[in-house]
Short mmCIF file of C-alpha atoms in Angstrom, two decimals:
data_model
loop_
_atom_site.label_atom_id
_atom_site.label_comp_id
_atom_site.label_asym_id
_atom_site.label_seq_id
_atom_site.Cartn_x
_atom_site.Cartn_y
_atom_site.Cartn_z
CA MET A 1449 -115.10 -2.52 190.80
CA SER A 1450 -114.18 0.51 188.69
CA ALA A 1451 -112.90 3.62 190.48
CA ASN A 1452 -115.71 5.51 188.72
CA VAL A 1453 -118.40 3.46 190.47
CA LYS A 1454 -119.26 4.71 193.96
CA VAL A 1455 -121.17 2.67 196.50
CA ALA A 1456 -123.29 3.53 199.54
CA ARG A 1457 -125.41 1.29 201.72
CA ALA A 1458 -128.24 2.31 204.06
CA VAL A 1459 -129.21 0.09 206.97
CA TRP A 1460 -132.59 0.51 208.65
CA SER A 1461 -132.58 0.79 212.46
CA GLY A 1462 -136.34 0.97 212.95
CA GLY A 1463 -138.84 3.78 212.63
CA PHE A 1464 -137.45 6.03 209.92
CA LYS A 1465 -133.83 5.86 211.08
CA PHE A 1466 -131.15 4.71 208.63
CA THR A 1467 -127.39 4.65 208.88
CA ALA A 1468 -125.74 5.18 205.52
CA ILE A 1469 -122.27 3.75 205.07
CA SER A 1470 -120.15 5.09 202.26
CA GLY A 1471 -117.84 2.97 200.14
CA SER A 1472 -114.94 4.54 202.04
CA GLY A 1473 -116.38 3.28 205.33
CA HIS A 1474 -117.82 6.47 206.81
CA SER A 1475 -121.33 6.69 208.17
CA ILE A 1476 -124.16 9.23 208.31
CA VAL A 1477 -127.27 8.81 210.42
CA MET A 1478 -130.54 9.94 208.87
CA ASP A 1479 -133.98 10.12 210.43
CA ALA A 1480 -137.30 11.89 210.09
CA ALA A 1481 -138.50 14.59 212.44
CA ALA A 1482 -140.71 13.50 215.33
CA GLU A 1483 -143.75 15.16 213.76
CA HIS A 1484 -143.25 12.89 210.72
CA GLY A 1485 -142.91 9.67 212.72
CA GLY A 1486 -139.17 9.68 213.29
CA GLU A 1487 -137.10 10.15 216.41
CA ASP A 1488 -135.07 13.12 215.12
CA ALA A 1489 -131.95 10.99 215.60
CA GLY A 1490 -130.19 12.17 212.46
CA ALA A 1491 -130.13 14.55 209.55
CA ARG A 1492 -132.87 14.53 206.95
CA PRO A 1493 -131.79 13.03 203.60
CA MET A 1494 -132.45 16.32 201.80
CA GLU A 1495 -130.24 18.14 204.33
CA VAL A 1496 -127.50 15.62 203.64
CA LEU A 1497 -127.80 16.40 199.94
CA LEU A 1498 -127.15 20.09 200.64
CA ALA A 1499 -124.24 19.16 202.91
CA THR A 1500 -122.65 17.06 200.15
CA LEU A 1501 -122.81 20.06 197.84
CA ALA A 1502 -121.16 22.23 200.52
CA GLY A 1503 -118.43 19.68 201.14
CA CYS A 1504 -117.71 19.06 197.47
CA THR A 1505 -117.47 22.71 196.47
CA GLY A 1506 -115.57 23.50 199.68
CA MET A 1507 -112.85 21.01 198.81
CA ASP A 1508 -112.61 22.56 195.35
CA MET A 1509 -112.43 26.07 196.80
CA ILE A 1510 -109.62 25.23 199.20
CA THR A 1511 -107.67 23.46 196.44
CA VAL A 1512 -107.98 26.34 193.96
CA LEU A 1513 -107.41 29.12 196.52
CA ARG A 1514 -104.27 27.37 197.83
CA LYS A 1515 -102.95 27.03 194.28
CA GLN A 1516 -103.55 30.77 193.88
CA ARG A 1517 -101.58 31.33 197.13
CA GLN A 1518 -104.50 32.99 198.89
CA PRO A 1519 -104.04 33.34 202.69
CA VAL A 1520 -107.29 31.57 203.59
CA GLU A 1521 -107.75 31.15 207.35
CA GLY A 1522 -111.25 29.71 207.22
CA LEU A 1523 -114.04 28.81 204.83
CA GLU A 1524 -117.72 28.31 205.50
CA ILE A 1525 -120.24 27.27 202.90
CA LEU A 1526 -123.90 27.90 203.67
CA VAL A 1527 -126.30 26.13 201.34
CA HIS A 1528 -130.00 26.97 201.25
CA GLY A 1529 -132.40 24.83 199.25
CA GLN A 1530 -135.95 25.73 198.25
CA GLN A 1531 -138.13 22.66 197.84
CA ALA A 1532 -141.19 22.30 195.65
CA ASP A 1533 -144.54 22.29 197.46
CA GLN A 1534 -145.70 19.01 195.89
CA HIS A 1535 -144.16 15.55 196.10
CA PRO A 1536 -141.48 14.55 195.41
CA LYS A 1537 -140.56 17.99 196.87
CA LYS A 1538 -137.30 18.21 194.98
CA TYR A 1539 -135.06 21.22 195.29
CA THR A 1540 -135.97 23.84 192.73
CA ASP A 1541 -133.52 26.56 193.78
CA ILE A 1542 -130.27 26.23 195.68
CA THR A 1543 -128.14 29.13 196.91
CA VAL A 1544 -124.53 28.55 197.88
CA GLU A 1545 -123.00 31.27 200.04
CA TYR A 1546 -119.23 31.17 200.48
CA VAL A 1547 -117.75 32.97 203.48
CA ILE A 1548 -113.99 33.20 203.06
CA HIS A 1549 -111.98 34.27 206.08
CA GLY A 1550 -108.53 35.82 205.83
CA ASN A 1551 -106.66 39.03 205.19
CA ASP A 1552 -105.70 40.14 201.69
CA ILE A 1553 -107.95 37.64 199.92
CA SER A 1554 -108.38 38.60 196.28
CA PRO A 1555 -112.02 38.82 195.14
CA ASP A 1556 -110.86 37.83 191.63
CA ALA A 1557 -109.25 34.67 193.04
CA VAL A 1558 -112.45 33.80 194.92
CA GLU A 1559 -114.61 34.34 191.84
CA ARG A 1560 -112.27 32.16 189.78
CA ALA A 1561 -112.36 29.39 192.40
CA ILE A 1562 -116.18 29.48 192.50
CA ARG A 1563 -116.41 29.40 188.71
CA LEU A 1564 -114.00 26.45 188.44
CA SER A 1565 -115.87 24.53 191.14
CA GLU A 1566 -119.26 25.17 189.56
CA GLU A 1567 -118.25 24.59 185.95
CA GLN A 1568 -115.47 22.04 186.09
CA TYR A 1569 -114.76 20.26 189.36
CA CYS A 1570 -117.74 19.77 191.69
CA SER A 1571 -119.45 16.52 190.72
CA VAL A 1572 -122.30 17.13 193.17
CA ALA A 1573 -123.13 20.49 191.56
CA ALA A 1574 -122.88 18.90 188.12
CA THR A 1575 -125.32 16.18 189.22
CA LEU A 1576 -127.80 18.73 190.57
CA LYS A 1577 -127.65 21.06 187.55
CA GLY A 1578 -130.78 20.77 185.49
CA ALA A 1579 -132.73 19.53 188.50
CA ALA A 1580 -132.36 22.81 190.39
CA THR A 1581 -131.15 26.33 189.70
CA ILE A 1582 -127.92 26.90 191.62
CA THR A 1583 -126.75 30.42 192.38
CA SER A 1584 -123.69 31.50 194.32
CA THR A 1585 -122.70 34.45 196.44
CA TYR A 1586 -119.61 35.13 198.49
CA ARG A 1587 -118.21 37.47 201.06
CA ILE A 1588 -114.73 37.90 202.40
CA GLU A 1589 -114.27 38.50 206.11
CA PRO A 1590 -110.85 39.34 207.52
CA GLU A 1591 -111.27 37.59 210.87
CA TYR A 1592 -112.16 33.96 211.35
CA GLU A 1593 -114.82 33.15 213.90
CA LEU A 1594 -116.86 30.04 213.28
CA GLU A 1595 -120.56 30.64 213.84
CA PRO A 1596 -122.21 28.00 216.03
CA ALA A 1597 -124.38 25.58 214.06
CA LEU A 1598 -127.32 26.37 216.32
CA GLU A 1599 -127.46 29.87 214.92
CA MET A 1600 -127.92 28.73 211.32
CA GLU A 1601 -130.86 30.27 209.53
CA ASP A 1602 -133.48 28.02 207.97
#
């Protein structure tokens, strides 16, 4: 199979629970919320989509910022997606917020890394463009303290 062809498989476990297995052998559990008939045993597929955008652009950011010799101590990417009210309830607007941790981080370097990720490197963002409006913001914080996932805003 060509290196340009990616594969994923989803296996049903009952109810609305699926385990997706990537071509590289990693798995993600997905399920519906209890109020929608699921058991809340995994992430929602649309949440996973946002997470793939965060992971893809995050890898780009680290690569570009390292090449620019930026002293990055931590990076968080918060992705918020606004869904349409009617089915298929696709994302219409997505906001990507980059939180870069470290001292003496150049705002110009961060802006360049974001631009390169958005325009040239991130295949997930390129796939979503045209389907949703994607906007980006960033902030630089000198100290690194990972916020607990439970405190994430909806």
